[in-house]
mmCIF file of C-alpha atoms in Angstrom:
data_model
loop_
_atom_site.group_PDB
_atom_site.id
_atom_site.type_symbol
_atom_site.label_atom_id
_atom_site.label_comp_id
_atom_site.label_asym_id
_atom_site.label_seq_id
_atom_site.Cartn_x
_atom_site.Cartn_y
_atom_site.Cartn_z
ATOM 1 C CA UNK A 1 0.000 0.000 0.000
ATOM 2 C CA UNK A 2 1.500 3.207 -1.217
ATOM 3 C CA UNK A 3 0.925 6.365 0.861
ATOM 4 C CA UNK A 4 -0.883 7.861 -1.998
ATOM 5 C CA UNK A 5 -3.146 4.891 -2.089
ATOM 6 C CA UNK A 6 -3.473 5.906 1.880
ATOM 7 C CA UNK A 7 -4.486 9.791 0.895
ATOM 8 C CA UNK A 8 -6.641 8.502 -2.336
ATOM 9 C CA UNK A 9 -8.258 5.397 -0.798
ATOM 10 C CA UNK A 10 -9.811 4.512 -3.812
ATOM 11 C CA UNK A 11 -11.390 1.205 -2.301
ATOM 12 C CA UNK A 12 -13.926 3.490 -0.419
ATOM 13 C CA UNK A 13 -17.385 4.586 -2.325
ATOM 14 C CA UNK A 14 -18.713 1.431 -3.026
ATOM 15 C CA UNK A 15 -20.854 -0.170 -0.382
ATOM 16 C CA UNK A 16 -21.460 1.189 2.733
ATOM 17 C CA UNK A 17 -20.216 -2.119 4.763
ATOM 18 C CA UNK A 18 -16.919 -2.365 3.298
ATOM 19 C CA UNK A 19 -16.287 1.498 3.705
ATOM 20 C CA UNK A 20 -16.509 1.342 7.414
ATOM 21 C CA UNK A 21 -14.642 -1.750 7.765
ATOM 22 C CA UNK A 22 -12.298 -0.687 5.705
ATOM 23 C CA UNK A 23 -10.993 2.165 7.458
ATOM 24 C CA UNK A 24 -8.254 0.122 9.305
ATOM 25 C CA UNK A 25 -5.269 -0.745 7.051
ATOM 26 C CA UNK A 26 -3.316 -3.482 8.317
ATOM 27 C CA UNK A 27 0.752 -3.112 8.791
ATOM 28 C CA UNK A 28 0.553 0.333 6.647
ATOM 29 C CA UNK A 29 1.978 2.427 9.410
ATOM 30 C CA UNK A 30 5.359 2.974 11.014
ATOM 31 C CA UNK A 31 6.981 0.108 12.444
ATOM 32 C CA UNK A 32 4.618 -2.287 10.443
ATOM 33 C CA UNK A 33 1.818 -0.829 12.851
ATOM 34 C CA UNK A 34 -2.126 -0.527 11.328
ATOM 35 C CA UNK A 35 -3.204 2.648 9.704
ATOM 36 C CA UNK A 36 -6.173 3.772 11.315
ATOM 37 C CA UNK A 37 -8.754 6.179 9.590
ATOM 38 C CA UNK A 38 -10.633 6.986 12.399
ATOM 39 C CA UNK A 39 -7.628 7.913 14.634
ATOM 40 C CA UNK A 40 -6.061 10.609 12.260
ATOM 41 C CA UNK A 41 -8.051 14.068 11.675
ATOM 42 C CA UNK A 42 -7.029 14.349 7.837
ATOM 43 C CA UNK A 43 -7.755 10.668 7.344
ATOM 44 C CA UNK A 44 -10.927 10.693 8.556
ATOM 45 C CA UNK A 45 -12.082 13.769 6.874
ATOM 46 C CA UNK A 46 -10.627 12.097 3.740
ATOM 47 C CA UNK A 47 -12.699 9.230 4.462
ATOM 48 C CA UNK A 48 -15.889 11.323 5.708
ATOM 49 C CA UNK A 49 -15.304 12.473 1.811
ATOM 50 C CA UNK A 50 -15.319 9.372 0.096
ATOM 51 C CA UNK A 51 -17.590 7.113 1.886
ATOM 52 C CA UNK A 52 -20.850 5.700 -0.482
ATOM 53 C CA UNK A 53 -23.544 7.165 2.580
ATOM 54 C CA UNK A 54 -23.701 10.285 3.198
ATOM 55 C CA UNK A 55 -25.246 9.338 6.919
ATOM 56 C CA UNK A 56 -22.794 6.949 8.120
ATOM 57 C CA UNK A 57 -20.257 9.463 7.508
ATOM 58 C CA UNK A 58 -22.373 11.938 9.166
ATOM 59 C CA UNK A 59 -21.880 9.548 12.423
ATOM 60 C CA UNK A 60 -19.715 10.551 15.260
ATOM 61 C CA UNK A 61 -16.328 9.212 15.486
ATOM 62 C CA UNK A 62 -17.587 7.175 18.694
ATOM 63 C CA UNK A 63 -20.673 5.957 16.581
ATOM 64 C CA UNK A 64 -17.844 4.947 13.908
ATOM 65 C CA UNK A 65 -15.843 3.526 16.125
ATOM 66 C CA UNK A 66 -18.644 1.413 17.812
ATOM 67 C CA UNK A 67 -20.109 -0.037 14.273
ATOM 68 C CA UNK A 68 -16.819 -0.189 12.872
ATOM 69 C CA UNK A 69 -16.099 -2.889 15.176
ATOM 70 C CA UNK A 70 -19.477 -5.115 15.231
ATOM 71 C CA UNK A 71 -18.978 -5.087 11.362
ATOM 72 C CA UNK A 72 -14.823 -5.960 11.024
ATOM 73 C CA UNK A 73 -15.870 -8.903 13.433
ATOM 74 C CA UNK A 74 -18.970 -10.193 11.469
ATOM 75 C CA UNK A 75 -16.903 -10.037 8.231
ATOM 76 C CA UNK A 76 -13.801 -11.634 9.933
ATOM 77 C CA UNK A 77 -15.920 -14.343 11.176
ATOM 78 C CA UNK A 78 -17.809 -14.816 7.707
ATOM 79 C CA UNK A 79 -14.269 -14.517 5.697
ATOM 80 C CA UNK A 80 -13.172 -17.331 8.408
ATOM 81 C CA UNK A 81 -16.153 -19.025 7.244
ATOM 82 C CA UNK A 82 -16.934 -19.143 10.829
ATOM 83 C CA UNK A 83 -20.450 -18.646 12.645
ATOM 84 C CA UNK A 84 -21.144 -15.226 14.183
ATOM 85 C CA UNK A 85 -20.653 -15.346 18.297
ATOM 86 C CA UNK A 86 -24.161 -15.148 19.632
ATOM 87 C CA UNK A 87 -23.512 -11.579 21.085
ATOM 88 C CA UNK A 88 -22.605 -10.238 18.027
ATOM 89 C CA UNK A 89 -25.622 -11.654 16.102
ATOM 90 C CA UNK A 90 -27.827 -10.412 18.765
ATOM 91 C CA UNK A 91 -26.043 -7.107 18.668
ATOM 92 C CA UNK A 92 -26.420 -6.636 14.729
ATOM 93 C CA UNK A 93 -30.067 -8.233 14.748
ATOM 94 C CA UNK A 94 -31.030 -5.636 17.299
ATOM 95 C CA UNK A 95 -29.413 -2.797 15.349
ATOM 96 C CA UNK A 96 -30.698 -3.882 11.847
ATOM 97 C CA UNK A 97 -34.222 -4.185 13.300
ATOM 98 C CA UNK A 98 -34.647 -0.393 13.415
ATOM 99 C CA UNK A 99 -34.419 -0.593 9.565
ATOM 100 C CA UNK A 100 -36.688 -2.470 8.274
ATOM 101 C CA UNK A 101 -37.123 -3.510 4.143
ATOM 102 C CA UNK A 102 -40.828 -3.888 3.084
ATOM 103 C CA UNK A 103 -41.018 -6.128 -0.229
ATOM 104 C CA UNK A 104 -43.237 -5.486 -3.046
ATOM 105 C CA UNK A 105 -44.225 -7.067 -6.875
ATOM 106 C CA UNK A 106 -43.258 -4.216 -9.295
ATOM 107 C CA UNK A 107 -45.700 -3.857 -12.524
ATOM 108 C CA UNK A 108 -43.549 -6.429 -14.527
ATOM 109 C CA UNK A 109 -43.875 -9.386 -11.854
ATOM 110 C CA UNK A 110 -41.063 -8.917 -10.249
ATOM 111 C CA UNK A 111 -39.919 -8.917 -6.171
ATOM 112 C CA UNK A 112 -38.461 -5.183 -5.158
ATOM 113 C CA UNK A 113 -37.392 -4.318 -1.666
ATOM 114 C CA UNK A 114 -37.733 -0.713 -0.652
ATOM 115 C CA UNK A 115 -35.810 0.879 2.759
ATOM 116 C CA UNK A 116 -38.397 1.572 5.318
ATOM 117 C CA UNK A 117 -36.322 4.397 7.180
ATOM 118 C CA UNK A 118 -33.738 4.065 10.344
ATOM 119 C CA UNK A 119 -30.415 5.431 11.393
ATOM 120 C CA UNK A 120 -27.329 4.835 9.307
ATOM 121 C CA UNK A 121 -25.990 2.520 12.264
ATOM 122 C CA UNK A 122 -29.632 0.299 11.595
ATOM 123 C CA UNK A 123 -28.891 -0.056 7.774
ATOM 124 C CA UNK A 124 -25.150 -0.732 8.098
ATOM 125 C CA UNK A 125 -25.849 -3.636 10.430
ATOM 126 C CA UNK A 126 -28.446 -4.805 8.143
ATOM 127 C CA UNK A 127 -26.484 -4.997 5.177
ATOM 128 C CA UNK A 128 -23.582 -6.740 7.282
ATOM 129 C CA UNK A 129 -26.343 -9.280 8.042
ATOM 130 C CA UNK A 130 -27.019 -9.529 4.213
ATOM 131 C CA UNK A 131 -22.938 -10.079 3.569
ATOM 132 C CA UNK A 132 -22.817 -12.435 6.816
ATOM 133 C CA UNK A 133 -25.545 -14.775 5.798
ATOM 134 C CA UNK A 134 -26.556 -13.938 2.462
ATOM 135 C CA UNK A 135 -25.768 -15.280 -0.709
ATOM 136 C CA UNK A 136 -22.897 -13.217 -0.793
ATOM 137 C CA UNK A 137 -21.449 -14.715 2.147
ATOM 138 C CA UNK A 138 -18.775 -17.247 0.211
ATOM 139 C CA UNK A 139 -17.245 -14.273 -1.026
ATOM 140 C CA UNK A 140 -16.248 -12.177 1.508
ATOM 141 C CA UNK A 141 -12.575 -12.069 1.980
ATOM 142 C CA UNK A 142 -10.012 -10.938 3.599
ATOM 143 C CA UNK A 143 -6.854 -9.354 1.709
ATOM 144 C CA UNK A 144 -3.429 -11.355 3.531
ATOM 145 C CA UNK A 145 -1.119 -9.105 1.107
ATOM 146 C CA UNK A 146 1.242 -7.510 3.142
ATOM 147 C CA UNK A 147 -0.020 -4.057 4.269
ATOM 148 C CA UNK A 148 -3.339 -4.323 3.478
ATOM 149 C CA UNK A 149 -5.968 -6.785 5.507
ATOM 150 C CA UNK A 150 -8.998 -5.033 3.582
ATOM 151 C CA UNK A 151 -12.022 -6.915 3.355
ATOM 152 C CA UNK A 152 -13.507 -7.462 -0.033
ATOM 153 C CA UNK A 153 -16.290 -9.757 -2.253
ATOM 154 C CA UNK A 154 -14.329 -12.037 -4.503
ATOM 155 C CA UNK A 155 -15.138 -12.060 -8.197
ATOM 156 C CA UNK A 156 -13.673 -15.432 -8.825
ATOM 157 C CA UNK A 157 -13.838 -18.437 -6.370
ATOM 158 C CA UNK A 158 -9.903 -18.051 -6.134
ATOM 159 C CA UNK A 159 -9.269 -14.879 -5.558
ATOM 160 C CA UNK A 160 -7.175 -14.492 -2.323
ATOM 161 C CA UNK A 161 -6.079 -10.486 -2.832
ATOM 162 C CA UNK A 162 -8.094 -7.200 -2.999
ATOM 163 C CA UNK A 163 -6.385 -5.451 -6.301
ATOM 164 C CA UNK A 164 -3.578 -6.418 -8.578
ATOM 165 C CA UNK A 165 -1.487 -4.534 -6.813
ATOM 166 C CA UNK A 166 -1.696 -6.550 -3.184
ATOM 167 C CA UNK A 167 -1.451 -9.327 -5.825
ATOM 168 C CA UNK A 168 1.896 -8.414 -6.623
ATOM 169 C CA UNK A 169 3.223 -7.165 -3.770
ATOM 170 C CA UNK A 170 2.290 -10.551 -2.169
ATOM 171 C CA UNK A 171 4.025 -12.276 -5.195
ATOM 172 C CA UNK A 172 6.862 -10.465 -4.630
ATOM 173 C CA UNK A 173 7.469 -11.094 -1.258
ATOM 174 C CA UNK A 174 7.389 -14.858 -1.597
ATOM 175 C CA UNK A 175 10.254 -14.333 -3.689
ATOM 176 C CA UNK A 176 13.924 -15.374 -2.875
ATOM 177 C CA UNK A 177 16.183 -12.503 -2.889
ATOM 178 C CA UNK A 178 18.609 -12.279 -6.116
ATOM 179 C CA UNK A 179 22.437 -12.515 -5.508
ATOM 180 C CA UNK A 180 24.140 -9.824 -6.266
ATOM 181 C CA UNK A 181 27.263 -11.082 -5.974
ATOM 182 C CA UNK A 182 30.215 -12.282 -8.871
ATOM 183 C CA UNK A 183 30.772 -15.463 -9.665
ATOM 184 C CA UNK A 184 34.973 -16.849 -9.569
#
């Protein structure tokens, strides 16, 4: 991850889940350390900028902070292909009830949900439910390239990075180092 990549982030404006959980960069920082969106004042105004919903970048850095964290360990878990801890279900089940989805048939036949109101914390939780145990579910990953642990929805079945670019830096870190050295 390249520091302009860090001032850019061009992995946030997409979906509203992965934006939050996304704001934690993994071994970015000095001393290997995690980069932290919501701990640095440009960063998170940066990310405030970026981020797909206008209301859950509206939310208080503690609001953030506390959603940020019932959402990194749901799609941990479901990247683990692990079951959610009961707590957290509850947790999210409780938050995503304040935002309900009504279903209707459009003219054409068809099955259309429409958002029936509640906070930004409500929907977020929701749609983590929908990545958690939805038919999305197989493809949430995790991103193992060296500075980077983002989260992200595979396109193919064997996709183990984020971007090319964790692709190669993972790639080239597997690699032996060349000799340098002149041969008698």
């Amino acid at each position: 991850m390249t520091i302009r990549d860090l001032q850019e982030m061009p992995w946030i404006g997409e979906d509203l889940v992965l934006d939050l959980a996304n704001t934690v960069v993994v071994g970015a920082g000095p001393g290997r350390g995690d980069v932290d969106f919501l701990a640095d004042r440009e960063l998170t105004r940066r990310w405030r900028a970026r981020a797909a919903d206008r209301r859950l970048a509206a939310l208080s850095l503690e609001e953030l902070e506390r959603l940020r964290g019932l959402v990194r360990d749901a799609l941990d878990a479901t990247a683990g292909q692990r079951p959610l801890t009961d707590s957290l279900r509850s947790r999210l089940n409780e938050l995503a009830s304040s935002a309900p989805v009504v279903f209707r048939m459009t003219g054409d036949g068809l099955l259309a949900q429409q958002e029936q109101g509640g906070g930004a914390d409500a929907v977020v939780a929701r749609e983590t439910l929908v990545l958690a145990a939805g038919p999305d579910r197989q493809r949430v990953r995790r991103c193992h390239a060296p500075s980077c642990g983002m989260f992200f929805l595979a396109r193919r079945r064997d996709q183990a990075w984020c971007s090319l670019g964790c692709g190669n830096r993972a790639r080239s870190t597997r690699r032996p180092p060349r000799e340098t050295g002149t041969h008698s």
